[in-house]
Amino acid sequence: MENSCCDTGHINSDRRSHHSEEVKKNLTSRLNRIEGQIRGIKGMIEKDVYCDDVITQLAATQSALNSVAKILLEGHLKGCVVNRLSEGDLEVLDEFVVTVQKLMKK
């Protein structure tokens, strides 16, 4: 997997990530599957499917979302964070800690 990196700037700037086409395709494919899972769960609710079965599908969807987050986090760390650190921008460490804390909230 190719690393991504973000344009540097301040927290409220228009920074962008730069993912390879392969990574974008992978993430888009995963998100499309997740979108389908969500539609399926909605259908299950509408059809009064047994709660435990719905919860199982919710857990699978959450796991799929976590996989997307892991890919993005790895690219961010190896690309954006490393680049900003090499430029002397230590503020990126605080930003990264906040990002990880957001992902760990459940």
PDB file of N, CA and C in Angstrom, residues 51-91:
ATOM      1  N   CYS A  51     -33.351  -9.673  16.669  1.00  0.00           N
ATOM      2  CA  CYS A  51     -32.388  -8.666  17.138  1.00  0.00           C
ATOM      3  C   CYS A  51     -30.944  -9.158  17.103  1.00  0.00           C
ATOM      4  N   ASP A  52     -30.725 -10.383  17.552  1.00  0.00           N
ATOM      5  CA  ASP A  52     -29.369 -10.914  17.599  1.00  0.00           C
ATOM      6  C   ASP A  52     -28.741 -10.966  16.207  1.00  0.00           C
ATOM      7  N   ASP A  53     -29.537 -11.277  15.203  1.00  0.00           N
ATOM      8  CA  ASP A  53     -29.037 -11.320  13.829  1.00  0.00           C
ATOM      9  C   ASP A  53     -28.667  -9.915  13.341  1.00  0.00           C
ATOM     10  N   VAL A  54     -29.466  -8.933  13.710  1.00  0.00           N
ATOM     11  CA  VAL A  54     -29.175  -7.545  13.338  1.00  0.00           C
ATOM     12  C   VAL A  54     -27.897  -7.082  14.033  1.00  0.00           C
ATOM     13  N   ILE A  55     -27.762  -7.405  15.285  1.00  0.00           N
ATOM     14  CA  ILE A  55     -26.574  -7.017  16.044  1.00  0.00           C
ATOM     15  C   ILE A  55     -25.326  -7.650  15.445  1.00  0.00           C
ATOM     16  N   THR A  56     -25.431  -8.887  14.993  1.00  0.00           N
ATOM     17  CA  THR A  56     -24.297  -9.551  14.337  1.00  0.00           C
ATOM     18  C   THR A  56     -23.887  -8.779  13.090  1.00  0.00           C
ATOM     19  N   GLN A  57     -24.846  -8.336  12.307  1.00  0.00           N
ATOM     20  CA  GLN A  57     -24.540  -7.557  11.106  1.00  0.00           C
ATOM     21  C   GLN A  57     -23.966  -6.178  11.463  1.00  0.00           C
ATOM     22  N   LEU A  58     -24.457  -5.586  12.525  1.00  0.00           N
ATOM     23  CA  LEU A  58     -23.896  -4.312  12.992  1.00  0.00           C
ATOM     24  C   LEU A  58     -22.433  -4.476  13.394  1.00  0.00           C
ATOM     25  N   ALA A  59     -22.126  -5.567  14.077  1.00  0.00           N
ATOM     26  CA  ALA A  59     -20.745  -5.829  14.489  1.00  0.00           C
ATOM     27  C   ALA A  59     -19.847  -6.010  13.273  1.00  0.00           C
ATOM     28  N   ALA A  60     -20.334  -6.713  12.256  1.00  0.00           N
ATOM     29  CA  ALA A  60     -19.550  -6.914  11.034  1.00  0.00           C
ATOM     30  C   ALA A  60     -19.308  -5.580  10.328  1.00  0.00           C
ATOM     31  N   THR A  61     -20.314  -4.733  10.315  1.00  0.00           N
ATOM     32  CA  THR A  61     -20.185  -3.417   9.677  1.00  0.00           C
ATOM     33  C   THR A  61     -19.200  -2.549  10.442  1.00  0.00           C
ATOM     34  N   GLN A  62     -19.273  -2.592  11.757  1.00  0.00           N
ATOM     35  CA  GLN A  62     -18.328  -1.816  12.575  1.00  0.00           C
ATOM     36  C   GLN A  62     -16.905  -2.285  12.335  1.00  0.00           C
ATOM     37  N   SER A  63     -16.712  -3.587  12.224  1.00  0.00           N
ATOM     38  CA  SER A  63     -15.391  -4.131  11.939  1.00  0.00           C
ATOM     39  C   SER A  63     -14.885  -3.644  10.585  1.00  0.00           C
ATOM     40  N   ALA A  64     -15.761  -3.601   9.598  1.00  0.00           N
ATOM     41  CA  ALA A  64     -15.384  -3.113   8.268  1.00  0.00           C
ATOM     42  C   ALA A  64     -15.009  -1.637   8.315  1.00  0.00           C
ATOM     43  N   LEU A  65     -15.752  -0.853   9.074  1.00  0.00           N
ATOM     44  CA  LEU A  65     -15.410   0.568   9.241  1.00  0.00           C
ATOM     45  C   LEU A  65     -14.066   0.724   9.936  1.00  0.00           C
ATOM     46  N   ASN A  66     -13.811  -0.120  10.928  1.00  0.00           N
ATOM     47  CA  ASN A  66     -12.523  -0.068  11.626  1.00  0.00           C
ATOM     48  C   ASN A  66     -11.372  -0.385  10.678  1.00  0.00           C
ATOM     49  N   SER A  67     -11.600  -1.293   9.740  1.00  0.00           N
ATOM     50  CA  SER A  67     -10.560  -1.627   8.766  1.00  0.00           C
ATOM     51  C   SER A  67     -10.239  -0.426   7.883  1.00  0.00           C
ATOM     52  N   VAL A  68     -11.259   0.310   7.465  1.00  0.00           N
ATOM     53  CA  VAL A  68     -11.045   1.524   6.671  1.00  0.00           C
ATOM     54  C   VAL A  68     -10.248   2.538   7.501  1.00  0.00           C
ATOM     55  N   ALA A  69     -10.640   2.704   8.755  1.00  0.00           N
ATOM     56  CA  ALA A  69      -9.946   3.654   9.626  1.00  0.00           C
ATOM     57  C   ALA A  69      -8.480   3.268   9.805  1.00  0.00           C
ATOM     58  N   LYS A  70      -8.196   1.984   9.944  1.00  0.00           N
ATOM     59  CA  LYS A  70      -6.808   1.525  10.106  1.00  0.00           C
ATOM     60  C   LYS A  70      -5.967   1.845   8.878  1.00  0.00           C
ATOM     61  N   ILE A  71      -6.530   1.642   7.702  1.00  0.00           N
ATOM     62  CA  ILE A  71      -5.811   1.959   6.464  1.00  0.00           C
ATOM     63  C   ILE A  71      -5.504   3.447   6.407  1.00  0.00           C
ATOM     64  N   LEU A  72      -6.510   4.262   6.702  1.00  0.00           N
ATOM     65  CA  LEU A  72      -6.312   5.714   6.683  1.00  0.00           C
ATOM     66  C   LEU A  72      -5.325   6.165   7.754  1.00  0.00           C
ATOM     67  N   LEU A  73      -5.416   5.580   8.933  1.00  0.00           N
ATOM     68  CA  LEU A  73      -4.520   5.947  10.024  1.00  0.00           C
ATOM     69  C   LEU A  73      -3.079   5.601   9.683  1.00  0.00           C
ATOM     70  N   GLU A  74      -2.864   4.426   9.100  1.00  0.00           N
ATOM     71  CA  GLU A  74      -1.514   4.032   8.724  1.00  0.00           C
ATOM     72  C   GLU A  74      -0.930   4.986   7.678  1.00  0.00           C
ATOM     73  N   GLY A  75      -1.721   5.310   6.670  1.00  0.00           N
ATOM     74  CA  GLY A  75      -1.265   6.241   5.643  1.00  0.00           C
ATOM     75  C   GLY A  75      -0.983   7.615   6.215  1.00  0.00           C
ATOM     76  N   HIS A  76      -1.830   8.037   7.130  1.00  0.00           N
ATOM     77  CA  HIS A  76      -1.650   9.348   7.770  1.00  0.00           C
ATOM     78  C   HIS A  76      -0.353   9.378   8.575  1.00  0.00           C
ATOM     79  N   LEU A  77      -0.127   8.327   9.342  1.00  0.00           N
ATOM     80  CA  LEU A  77       1.077   8.276  10.173  1.00  0.00           C
ATOM     81  C   LEU A  77       2.339   8.212   9.312  1.00  0.00           C
ATOM     82  N   LYS A  78       2.349   7.310   8.343  1.00  0.00           N
ATOM     83  CA  LYS A  78       3.547   7.115   7.516  1.00  0.00           C
ATOM     84  C   LYS A  78       3.775   8.245   6.520  1.00  0.00           C
ATOM     85  N   GLY A  79       2.722   8.960   6.182  1.00  0.00           N
ATOM     86  CA  GLY A  79       2.851  10.036   5.203  1.00  0.00           C
ATOM     87  C   GLY A  79       2.791  11.405   5.856  1.00  0.00           C
ATOM     88  N   CYS A  80       1.599  11.815   6.192  1.00  0.00           N
ATOM     89  CA  CYS A  80       1.358  13.167   6.712  1.00  0.00           C
ATOM     90  C   CYS A  80       2.182  13.478   7.960  1.00  0.00           C
ATOM     91  N   VAL A  81       2.088  12.605   8.945  1.00  0.00           N
ATOM     92  CA  VAL A  81       2.751  12.868  10.227  1.00  0.00           C
ATOM     93  C   VAL A  81       4.269  12.887  10.053  1.00  0.00           C
ATOM     94  N   VAL A  82       4.808  11.898   9.370  1.00  0.00           N
ATOM     95  CA  VAL A  82       6.263  11.847   9.150  1.00  0.00           C
ATOM     96  C   VAL A  82       6.739  13.092   8.391  1.00  0.00           C
ATOM     97  N   ASN A  83       6.000  13.461   7.349  1.00  0.00           N
ATOM     98  CA  ASN A  83       6.397  14.646   6.573  1.00  0.00           C
ATOM     99  C   ASN A  83       6.379  15.914   7.414  1.00  0.00           C
ATOM    100  N   ARG A  84       5.335  16.080   8.189  1.00  0.00           N
ATOM    101  CA  ARG A  84       5.243  17.293   9.011  1.00  0.00           C
ATOM    102  C   ARG A  84       6.308  17.298  10.106  1.00  0.00           C
ATOM    103  N   LEU A  85       6.616  16.139  10.671  1.00  0.00           N
ATOM    104  CA  LEU A  85       7.688  16.069  11.667  1.00  0.00           C
ATOM    105  C   LEU A  85       9.027  16.429  11.034  1.00  0.00           C
ATOM    106  N   SER A  86       9.263  15.938   9.816  1.00  0.00           N
ATOM    107  CA  SER A  86      10.533  16.240   9.143  1.00  0.00           C
ATOM    108  C   SER A  86      10.663  17.727   8.830  1.00  0.00           C
ATOM    109  N   GLU A  87       9.532  18.420   8.766  1.00  0.00           N
ATOM    110  CA  GLU A  87       9.534  19.866   8.550  1.00  0.00           C
ATOM    111  C   GLU A  87       9.618  20.627   9.877  1.00  0.00           C
ATOM    112  N   GLY A  88       9.713  19.891  10.981  1.00  0.00           N
ATOM    113  CA  GLY A  88       9.813  20.514  12.299  1.00  0.00           C
ATOM    114  C   GLY A  88       8.481  20.864  12.929  1.00  0.00           C
ATOM    115  N   ASP A  89       7.393  20.396  12.365  1.00  0.00           N
ATOM    116  CA  ASP A  89       6.050  20.705  12.872  1.00  0.00           C
ATOM    117  C   ASP A  89       5.661  19.685  13.937  1.00  0.00           C
ATOM    118  N   LEU A  90       5.982  19.989  15.197  1.00  0.00           N
ATOM    119  CA  LEU A  90       5.675  19.067  16.300  1.00  0.00           C
ATOM    120  C   LEU A  90       4.203  19.092  16.690  1.00  0.00           C
ATOM    121  N   GLU A  91       3.473  20.097  16.234  1.00  0.00           N
ATOM    122  CA  GLU A  91       2.043  20.207  16.521  1.00  0.00           C
ATOM    123  C   GLU A  91       1.281  18.987  15.995  1.00  0.00           C
TER     124      GLU A  91
END
